[in-house]
Structures are given as structure tokens and as C-alpha cells.
PDB file of C-alpha atoms in Angstrom:
ATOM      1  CA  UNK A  21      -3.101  17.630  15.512  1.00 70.00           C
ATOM      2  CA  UNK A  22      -2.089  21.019  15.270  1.00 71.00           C
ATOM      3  CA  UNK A  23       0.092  20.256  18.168  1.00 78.00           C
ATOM      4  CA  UNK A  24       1.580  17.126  17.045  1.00 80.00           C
ATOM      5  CA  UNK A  25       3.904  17.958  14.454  1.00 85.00           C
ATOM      6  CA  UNK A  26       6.741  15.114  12.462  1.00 88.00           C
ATOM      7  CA  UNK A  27       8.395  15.481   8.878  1.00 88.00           C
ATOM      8  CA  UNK A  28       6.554  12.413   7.579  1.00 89.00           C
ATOM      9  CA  UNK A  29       3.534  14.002   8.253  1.00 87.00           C
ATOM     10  CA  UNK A  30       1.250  16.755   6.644  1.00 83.00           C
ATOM     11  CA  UNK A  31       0.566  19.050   9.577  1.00 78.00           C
ATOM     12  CA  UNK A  32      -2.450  20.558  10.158  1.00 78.00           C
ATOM     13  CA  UNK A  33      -2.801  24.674  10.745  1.00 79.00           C
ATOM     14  CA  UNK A  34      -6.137  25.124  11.732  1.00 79.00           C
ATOM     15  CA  UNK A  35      -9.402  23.992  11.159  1.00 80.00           C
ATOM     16  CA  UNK A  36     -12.538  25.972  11.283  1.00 82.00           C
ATOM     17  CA  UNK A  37     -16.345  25.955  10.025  1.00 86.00           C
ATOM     18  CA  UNK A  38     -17.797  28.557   7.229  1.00 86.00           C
ATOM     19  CA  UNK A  39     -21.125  28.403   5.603  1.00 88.00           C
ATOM     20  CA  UNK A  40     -21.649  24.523   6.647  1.00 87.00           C
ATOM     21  CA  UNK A  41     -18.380  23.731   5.492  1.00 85.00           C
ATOM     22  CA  UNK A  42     -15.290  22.412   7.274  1.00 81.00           C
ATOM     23  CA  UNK A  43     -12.325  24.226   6.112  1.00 80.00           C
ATOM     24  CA  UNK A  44      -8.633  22.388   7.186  1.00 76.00           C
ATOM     25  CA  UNK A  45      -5.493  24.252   6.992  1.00 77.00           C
ATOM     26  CA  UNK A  46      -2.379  22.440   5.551  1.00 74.00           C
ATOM     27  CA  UNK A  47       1.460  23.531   5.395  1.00 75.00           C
ATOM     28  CA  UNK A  48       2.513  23.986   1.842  1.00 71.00           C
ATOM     29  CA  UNK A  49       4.305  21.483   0.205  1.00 67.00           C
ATOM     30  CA  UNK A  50       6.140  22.577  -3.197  1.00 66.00           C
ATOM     31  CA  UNK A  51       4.976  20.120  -6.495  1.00 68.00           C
ATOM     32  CA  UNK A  52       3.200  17.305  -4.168  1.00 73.00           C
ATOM     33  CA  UNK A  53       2.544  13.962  -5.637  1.00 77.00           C
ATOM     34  CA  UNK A  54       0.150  11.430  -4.628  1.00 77.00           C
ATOM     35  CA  UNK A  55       1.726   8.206  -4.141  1.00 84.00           C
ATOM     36  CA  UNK A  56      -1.262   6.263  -5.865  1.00 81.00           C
ATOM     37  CA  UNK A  57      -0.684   8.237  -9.520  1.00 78.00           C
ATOM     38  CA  UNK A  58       3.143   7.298  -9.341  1.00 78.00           C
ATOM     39  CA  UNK A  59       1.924   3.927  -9.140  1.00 76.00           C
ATOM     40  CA  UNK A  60      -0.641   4.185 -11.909  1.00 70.00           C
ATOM     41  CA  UNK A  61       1.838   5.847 -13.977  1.00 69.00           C
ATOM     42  CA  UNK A  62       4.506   2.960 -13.613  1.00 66.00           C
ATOM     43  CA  UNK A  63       1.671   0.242 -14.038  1.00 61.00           C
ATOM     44  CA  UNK A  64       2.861  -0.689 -17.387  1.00 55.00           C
ATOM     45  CA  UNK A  65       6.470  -2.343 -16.460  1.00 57.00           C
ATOM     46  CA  UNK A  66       7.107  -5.600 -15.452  1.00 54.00           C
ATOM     47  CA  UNK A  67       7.906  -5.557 -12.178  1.00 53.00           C
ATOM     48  CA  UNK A  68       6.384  -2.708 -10.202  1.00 55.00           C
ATOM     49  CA  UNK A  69       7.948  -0.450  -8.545  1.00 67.00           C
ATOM     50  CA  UNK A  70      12.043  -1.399  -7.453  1.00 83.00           C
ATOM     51  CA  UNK A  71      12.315  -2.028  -4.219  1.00 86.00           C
ATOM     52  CA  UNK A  72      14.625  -0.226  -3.226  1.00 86.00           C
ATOM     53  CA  UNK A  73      11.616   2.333  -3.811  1.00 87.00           C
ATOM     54  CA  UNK A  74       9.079   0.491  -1.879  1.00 89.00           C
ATOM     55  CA  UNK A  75      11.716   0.375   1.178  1.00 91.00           C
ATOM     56  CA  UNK A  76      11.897   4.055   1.295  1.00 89.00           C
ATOM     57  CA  UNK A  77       8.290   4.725   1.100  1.00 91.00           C
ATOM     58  CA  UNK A  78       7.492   2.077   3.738  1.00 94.00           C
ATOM     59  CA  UNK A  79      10.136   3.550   6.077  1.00 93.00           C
ATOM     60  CA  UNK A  80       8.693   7.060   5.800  1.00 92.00           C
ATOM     61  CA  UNK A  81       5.274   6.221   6.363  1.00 94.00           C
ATOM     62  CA  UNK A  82       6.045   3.719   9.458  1.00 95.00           C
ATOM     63  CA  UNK A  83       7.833   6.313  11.061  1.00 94.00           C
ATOM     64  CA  UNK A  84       4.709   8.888  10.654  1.00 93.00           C
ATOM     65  CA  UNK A  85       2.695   5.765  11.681  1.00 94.00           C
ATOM     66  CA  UNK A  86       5.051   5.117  14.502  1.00 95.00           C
ATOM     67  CA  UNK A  87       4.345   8.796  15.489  1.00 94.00           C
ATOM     68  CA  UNK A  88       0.963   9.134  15.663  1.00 92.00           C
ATOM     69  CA  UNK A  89       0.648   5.219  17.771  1.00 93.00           C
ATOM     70  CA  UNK A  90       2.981   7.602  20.344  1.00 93.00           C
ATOM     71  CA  UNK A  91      -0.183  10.100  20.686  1.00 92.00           C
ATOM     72  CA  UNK A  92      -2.345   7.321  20.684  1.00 91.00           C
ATOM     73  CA  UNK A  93      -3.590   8.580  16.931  1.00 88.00           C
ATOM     74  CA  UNK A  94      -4.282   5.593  14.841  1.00 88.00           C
ATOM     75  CA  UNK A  95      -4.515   6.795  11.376  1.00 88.00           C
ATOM     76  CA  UNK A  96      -7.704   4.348  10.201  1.00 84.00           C
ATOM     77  CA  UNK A  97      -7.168   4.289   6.401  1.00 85.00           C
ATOM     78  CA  UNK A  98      -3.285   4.018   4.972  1.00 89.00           C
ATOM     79  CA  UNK A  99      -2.976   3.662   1.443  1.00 87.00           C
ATOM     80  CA  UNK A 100      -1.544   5.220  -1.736  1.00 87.00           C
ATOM     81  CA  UNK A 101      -3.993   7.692  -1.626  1.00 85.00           C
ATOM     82  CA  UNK A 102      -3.027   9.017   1.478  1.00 86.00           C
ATOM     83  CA  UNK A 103       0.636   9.308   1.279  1.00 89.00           C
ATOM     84  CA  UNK A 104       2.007  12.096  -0.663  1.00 86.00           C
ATOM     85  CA  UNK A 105       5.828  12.534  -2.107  1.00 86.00           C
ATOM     86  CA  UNK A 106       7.706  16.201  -2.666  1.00 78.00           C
ATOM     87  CA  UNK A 107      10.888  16.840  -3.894  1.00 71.00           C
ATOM     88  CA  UNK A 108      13.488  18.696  -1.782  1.00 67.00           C
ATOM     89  CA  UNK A 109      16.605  19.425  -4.264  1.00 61.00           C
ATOM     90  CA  UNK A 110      17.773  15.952  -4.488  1.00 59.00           C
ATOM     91  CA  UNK A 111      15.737  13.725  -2.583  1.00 65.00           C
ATOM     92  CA  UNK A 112      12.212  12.374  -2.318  1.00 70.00           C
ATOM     93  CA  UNK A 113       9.769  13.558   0.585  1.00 78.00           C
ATOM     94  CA  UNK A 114       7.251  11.397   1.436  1.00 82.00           C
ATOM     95  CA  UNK A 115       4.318  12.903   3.828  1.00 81.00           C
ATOM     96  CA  UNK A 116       1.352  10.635   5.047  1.00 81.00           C
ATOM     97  CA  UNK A 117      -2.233  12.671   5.247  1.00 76.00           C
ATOM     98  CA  UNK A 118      -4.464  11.630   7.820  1.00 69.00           C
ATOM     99  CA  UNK A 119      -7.881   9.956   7.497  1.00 49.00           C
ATOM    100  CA  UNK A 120      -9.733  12.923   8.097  1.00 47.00           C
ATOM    101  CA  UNK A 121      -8.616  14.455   4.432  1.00 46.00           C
ATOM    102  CA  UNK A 122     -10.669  14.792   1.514  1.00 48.00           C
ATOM    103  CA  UNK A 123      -9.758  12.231  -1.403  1.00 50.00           C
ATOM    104  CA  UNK A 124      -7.950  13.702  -4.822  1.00 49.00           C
ATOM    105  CA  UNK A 125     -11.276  13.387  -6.926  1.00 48.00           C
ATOM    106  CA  UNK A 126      -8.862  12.678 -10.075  1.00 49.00           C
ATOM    107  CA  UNK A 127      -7.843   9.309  -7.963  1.00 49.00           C
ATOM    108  CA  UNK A 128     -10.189   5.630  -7.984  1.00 48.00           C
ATOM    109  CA  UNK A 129     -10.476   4.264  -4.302  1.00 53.00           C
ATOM    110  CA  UNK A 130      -9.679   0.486  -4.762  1.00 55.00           C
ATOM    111  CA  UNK A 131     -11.798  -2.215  -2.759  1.00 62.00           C
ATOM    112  CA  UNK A 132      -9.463  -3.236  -0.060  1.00 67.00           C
ATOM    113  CA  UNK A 133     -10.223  -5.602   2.955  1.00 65.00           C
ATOM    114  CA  UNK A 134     -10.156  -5.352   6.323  1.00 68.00           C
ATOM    115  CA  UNK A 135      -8.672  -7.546   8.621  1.00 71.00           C
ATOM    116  CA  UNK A 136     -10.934 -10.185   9.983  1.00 71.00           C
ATOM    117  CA  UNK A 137     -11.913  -8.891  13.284  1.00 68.00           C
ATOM    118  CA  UNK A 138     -10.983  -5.191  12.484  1.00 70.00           C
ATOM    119  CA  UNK A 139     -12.937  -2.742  15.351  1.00 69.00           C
ATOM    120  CA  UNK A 140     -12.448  -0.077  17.699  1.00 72.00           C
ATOM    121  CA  UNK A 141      -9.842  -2.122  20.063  1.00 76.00           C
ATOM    122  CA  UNK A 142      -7.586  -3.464  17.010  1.00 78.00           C
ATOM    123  CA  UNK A 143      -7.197  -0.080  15.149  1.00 83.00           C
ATOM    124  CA  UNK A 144      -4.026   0.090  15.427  1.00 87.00           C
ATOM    125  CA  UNK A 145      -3.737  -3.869  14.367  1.00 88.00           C
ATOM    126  CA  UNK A 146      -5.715  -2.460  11.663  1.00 88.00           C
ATOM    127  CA  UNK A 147      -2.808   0.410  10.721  1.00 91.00           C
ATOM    128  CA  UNK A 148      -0.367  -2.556  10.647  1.00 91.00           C
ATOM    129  CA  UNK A 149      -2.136  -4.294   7.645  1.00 91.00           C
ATOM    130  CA  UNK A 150      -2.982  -1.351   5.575  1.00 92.00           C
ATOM    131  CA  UNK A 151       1.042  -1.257   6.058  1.00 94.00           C
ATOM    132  CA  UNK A 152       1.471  -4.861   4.224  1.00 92.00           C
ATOM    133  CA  UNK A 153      -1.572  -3.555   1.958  1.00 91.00           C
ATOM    134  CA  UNK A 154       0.888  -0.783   0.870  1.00 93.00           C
ATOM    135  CA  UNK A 155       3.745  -2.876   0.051  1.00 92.00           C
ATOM    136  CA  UNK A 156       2.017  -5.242  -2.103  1.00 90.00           C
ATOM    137  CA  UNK A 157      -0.223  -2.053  -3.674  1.00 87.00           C
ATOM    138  CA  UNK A 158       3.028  -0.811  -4.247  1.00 87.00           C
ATOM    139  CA  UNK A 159       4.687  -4.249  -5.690  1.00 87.00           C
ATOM    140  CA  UNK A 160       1.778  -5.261  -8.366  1.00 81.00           C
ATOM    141  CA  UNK A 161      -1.002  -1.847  -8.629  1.00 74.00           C
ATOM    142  CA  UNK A 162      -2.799  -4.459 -10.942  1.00 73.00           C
ATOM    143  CA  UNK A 163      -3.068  -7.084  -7.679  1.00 76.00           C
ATOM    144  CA  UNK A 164      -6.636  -7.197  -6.246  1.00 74.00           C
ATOM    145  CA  UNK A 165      -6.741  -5.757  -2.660  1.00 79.00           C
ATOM    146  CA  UNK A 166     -10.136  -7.240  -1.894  1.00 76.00           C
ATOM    147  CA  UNK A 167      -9.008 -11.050  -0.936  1.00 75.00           C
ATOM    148  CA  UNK A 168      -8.972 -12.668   2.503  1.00 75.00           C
ATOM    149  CA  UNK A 169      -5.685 -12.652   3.236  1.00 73.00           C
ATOM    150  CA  UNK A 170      -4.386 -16.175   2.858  1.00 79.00           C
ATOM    151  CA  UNK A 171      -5.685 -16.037  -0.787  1.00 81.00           C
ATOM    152  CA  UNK A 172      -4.167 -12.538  -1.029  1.00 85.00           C
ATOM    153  CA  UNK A 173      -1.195 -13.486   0.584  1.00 85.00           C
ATOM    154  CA  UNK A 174      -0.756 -16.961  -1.690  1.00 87.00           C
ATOM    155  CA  UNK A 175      -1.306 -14.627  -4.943  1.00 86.00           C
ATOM    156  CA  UNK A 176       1.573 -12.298  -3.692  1.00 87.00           C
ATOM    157  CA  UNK A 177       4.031 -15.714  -3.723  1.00 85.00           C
ATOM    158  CA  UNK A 178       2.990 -16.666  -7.099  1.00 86.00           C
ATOM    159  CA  UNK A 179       3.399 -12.991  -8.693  1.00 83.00           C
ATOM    160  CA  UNK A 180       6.225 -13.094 -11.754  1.00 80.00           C
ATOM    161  CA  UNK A 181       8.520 -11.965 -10.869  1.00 82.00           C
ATOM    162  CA  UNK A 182       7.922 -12.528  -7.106  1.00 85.00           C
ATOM    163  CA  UNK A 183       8.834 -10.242  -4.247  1.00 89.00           C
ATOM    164  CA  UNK A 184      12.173 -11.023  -2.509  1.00 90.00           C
ATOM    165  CA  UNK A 185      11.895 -13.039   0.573  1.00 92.00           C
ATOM    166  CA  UNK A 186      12.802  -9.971   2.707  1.00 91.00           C
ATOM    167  CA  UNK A 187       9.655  -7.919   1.022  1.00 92.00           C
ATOM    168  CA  UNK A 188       7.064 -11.209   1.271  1.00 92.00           C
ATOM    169  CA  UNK A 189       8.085 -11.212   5.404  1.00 91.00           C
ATOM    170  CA  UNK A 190       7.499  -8.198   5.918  1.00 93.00           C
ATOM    171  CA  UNK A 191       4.192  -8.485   4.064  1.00 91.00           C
ATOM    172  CA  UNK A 192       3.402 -11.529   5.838  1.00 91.00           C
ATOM    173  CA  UNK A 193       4.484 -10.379   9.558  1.00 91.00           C
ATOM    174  CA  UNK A 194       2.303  -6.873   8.421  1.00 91.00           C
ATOM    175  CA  UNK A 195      -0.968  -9.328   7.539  1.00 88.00           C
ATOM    176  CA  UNK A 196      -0.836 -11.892  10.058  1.00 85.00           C
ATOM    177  CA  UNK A 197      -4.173 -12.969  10.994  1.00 79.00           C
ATOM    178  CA  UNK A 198      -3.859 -13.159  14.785  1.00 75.00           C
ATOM    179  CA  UNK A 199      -4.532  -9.729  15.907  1.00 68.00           C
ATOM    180  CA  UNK A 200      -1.805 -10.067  18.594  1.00 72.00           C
ATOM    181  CA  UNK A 201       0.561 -11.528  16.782  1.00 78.00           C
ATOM    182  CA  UNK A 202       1.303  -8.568  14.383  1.00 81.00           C
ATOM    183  CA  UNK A 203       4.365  -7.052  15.183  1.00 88.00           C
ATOM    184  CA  UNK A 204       3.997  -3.545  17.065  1.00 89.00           C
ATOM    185  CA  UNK A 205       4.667  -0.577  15.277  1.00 91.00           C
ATOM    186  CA  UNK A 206       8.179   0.000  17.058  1.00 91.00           C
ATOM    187  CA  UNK A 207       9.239  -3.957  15.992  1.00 90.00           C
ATOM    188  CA  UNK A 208       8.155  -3.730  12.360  1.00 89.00           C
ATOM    189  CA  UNK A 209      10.862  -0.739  12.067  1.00 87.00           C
ATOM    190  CA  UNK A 210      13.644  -3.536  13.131  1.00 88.00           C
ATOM    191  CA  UNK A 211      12.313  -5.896  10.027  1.00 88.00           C
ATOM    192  CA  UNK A 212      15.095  -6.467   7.761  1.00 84.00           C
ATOM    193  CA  UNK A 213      13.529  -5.175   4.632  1.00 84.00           C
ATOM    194  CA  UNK A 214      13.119  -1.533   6.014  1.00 85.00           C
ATOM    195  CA  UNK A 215      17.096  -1.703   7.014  1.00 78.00           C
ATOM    196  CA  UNK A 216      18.092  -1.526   3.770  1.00 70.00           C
TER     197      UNK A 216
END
């Protein structure tokens, strides 16, 4: 990773051993913000978080995802805890961290579930879903995460008020339970939603 480097990204420095423990080397990012304690913070209102939000985020972190699928990296464990957002004069940065990274301590790890089937040869299948996991995480933080996904899926249709149709595709297309039908990495950047 230290060789792999993309703006959506956190990129690694160095890495090295002392005393038993592993020490990793991050760039420095001014006043970062994990994604999950924006959504905790808005968990209150109504509706979630806009859209229009959601659609940014989703975009930045596919095209890390997209990224690391080129390097043949699949990242293992996408969620709001792993994607962090800094502020560069007027706009939003929003950096993925990869698996390997320590939790924020301060943060609760939801329950989520894994794709029926989920191994070794579908991890990047796997990456795809924690996508649509995302969006609805992002869409209803109150939502439980630990369903099978036509339940899940069904519960996401009946939310008040309910996502747009754009927003429940790509959700859908993201969770599909057929392995290889999920769209690739490279085709979920063409959905409509993430065009916006």
C-alpha cells in the first residue's frame, strides 16, 4: 500500500514493529471526521441524511473501492467506521481507511451481515454489499444491519419517508443475492443515483 496511492484513500507511510507492537504510518489529514459520528449526530431528524449527501459519499468511496479492485485489493470491511471526511476550504473530503486500521474506540461496531455465501473467491462481491450496507446505514442509522437481505431490503421500502427509487436501485443492484449478478465495481459507477 505504500505504493498504491488515490485521493479517496488514506495512504499508508510505513509500517514497522516496536516492542510487540505494529506501528502504521498515516498522511495527515487536517480536522478528520469519522463518517459513522456524522451519522450519529444527525440521528435525530426525520429523514437521515439528504441525499444529495449520501450520493457524494457513495461516489468517493466507490472510486477508492474502484481503486483498490484495480490492484486486486479488496478492502473486506466498508462501513461508516471506515470512511473518514476532511474539509478542504470549501468542500468535503471523504477518505476510506482500509481494513487493516484500528477502530475509533469512542465508535460502537454495529452487527451487520454478510452476504450469503461470502468467502475468499466473492470478496470483492462482498465489497459490493457493504456498498448498499452504506447507503442504507447512511439513509436510516436507526435501521438494523443484521437482516437477511430480502427482509432488510423489504424494511428499506417501507421506511417513512422512503428512499427515492434511484437510491432503493442502487441499494438493491449493491445487495443482490446472486453473487454474479452484482454489478462490477466499474458498472455500479454508471448507476444513475451516483450521476447526480
Amino acid at each position: 500500500m505504500r505504493f498504491l496511492h488515490h485521493p479517496n484513500i488514506i495512504n499508508y507511510i510505513d509500517l514497522f514493529q516496536h516492542e510487540n507492537h505494529v506501528w502504521v504510518v498515516l498522511e495527515d489529514l487536517s480536522d478528520p471526521l469519522y463518517l459513522k459520528k456524522v451519522i450519529v449526530a444527525n440521528l435525530n431528524r426525520d429523514a437521515g441524511m439528504k441525499e444529495s449527501f449520501i450520493t457524494t459519499v457513495l461516489r468517493n468511496v466507490i472510486n477508492a473501492v474502484h481503486y483498490l479492485h484495480r490492484h486486486g485489493i479488496s478492502h473486506g470491511n466498508i462501513s461508516a467506521g471506515q470512511v473518514l471526511l476532511s474539509y478542504a476550504g470549501s468542500s468535503i473530503l471523504v477518505r476510506l481507511k482500509l481494513a487493516a486500521m484500528i477502530e475509533d474506540p469512542d465508535m460502537y461496531s454495529r452487527a451487520r451481515r454478510r452476504p450469503a455465501g461470502a468467502n475468499e473467491k466473492t470478496r470483492f462481491e462482498t465489497d459490493i454489499w457493504d456498498l448498499g450496507l452504506l447507503a442504507i446505514e447512511m439513509f436510516d442509522s436507526a435501521m438494523s444491519l443484521d437482516l437477511e437481505s430480502p427482509q432488510l431490503l423489504d424494511d428499506v421500502g417501507k421506511m417513512n419517508p422512503p428512499p427515492s427509487p434511484s437510491l432503493m436501485s442502487f441499494v438493491k443492484q449493491a445487495m443482490h443475492d446472486v453473487p454474479s449478478e452484482k454489478p462490477s465495481i466499474s458498472a455500479l459507477l454508471q448507476i444513475p443515483f451516483l450521476k447526480r
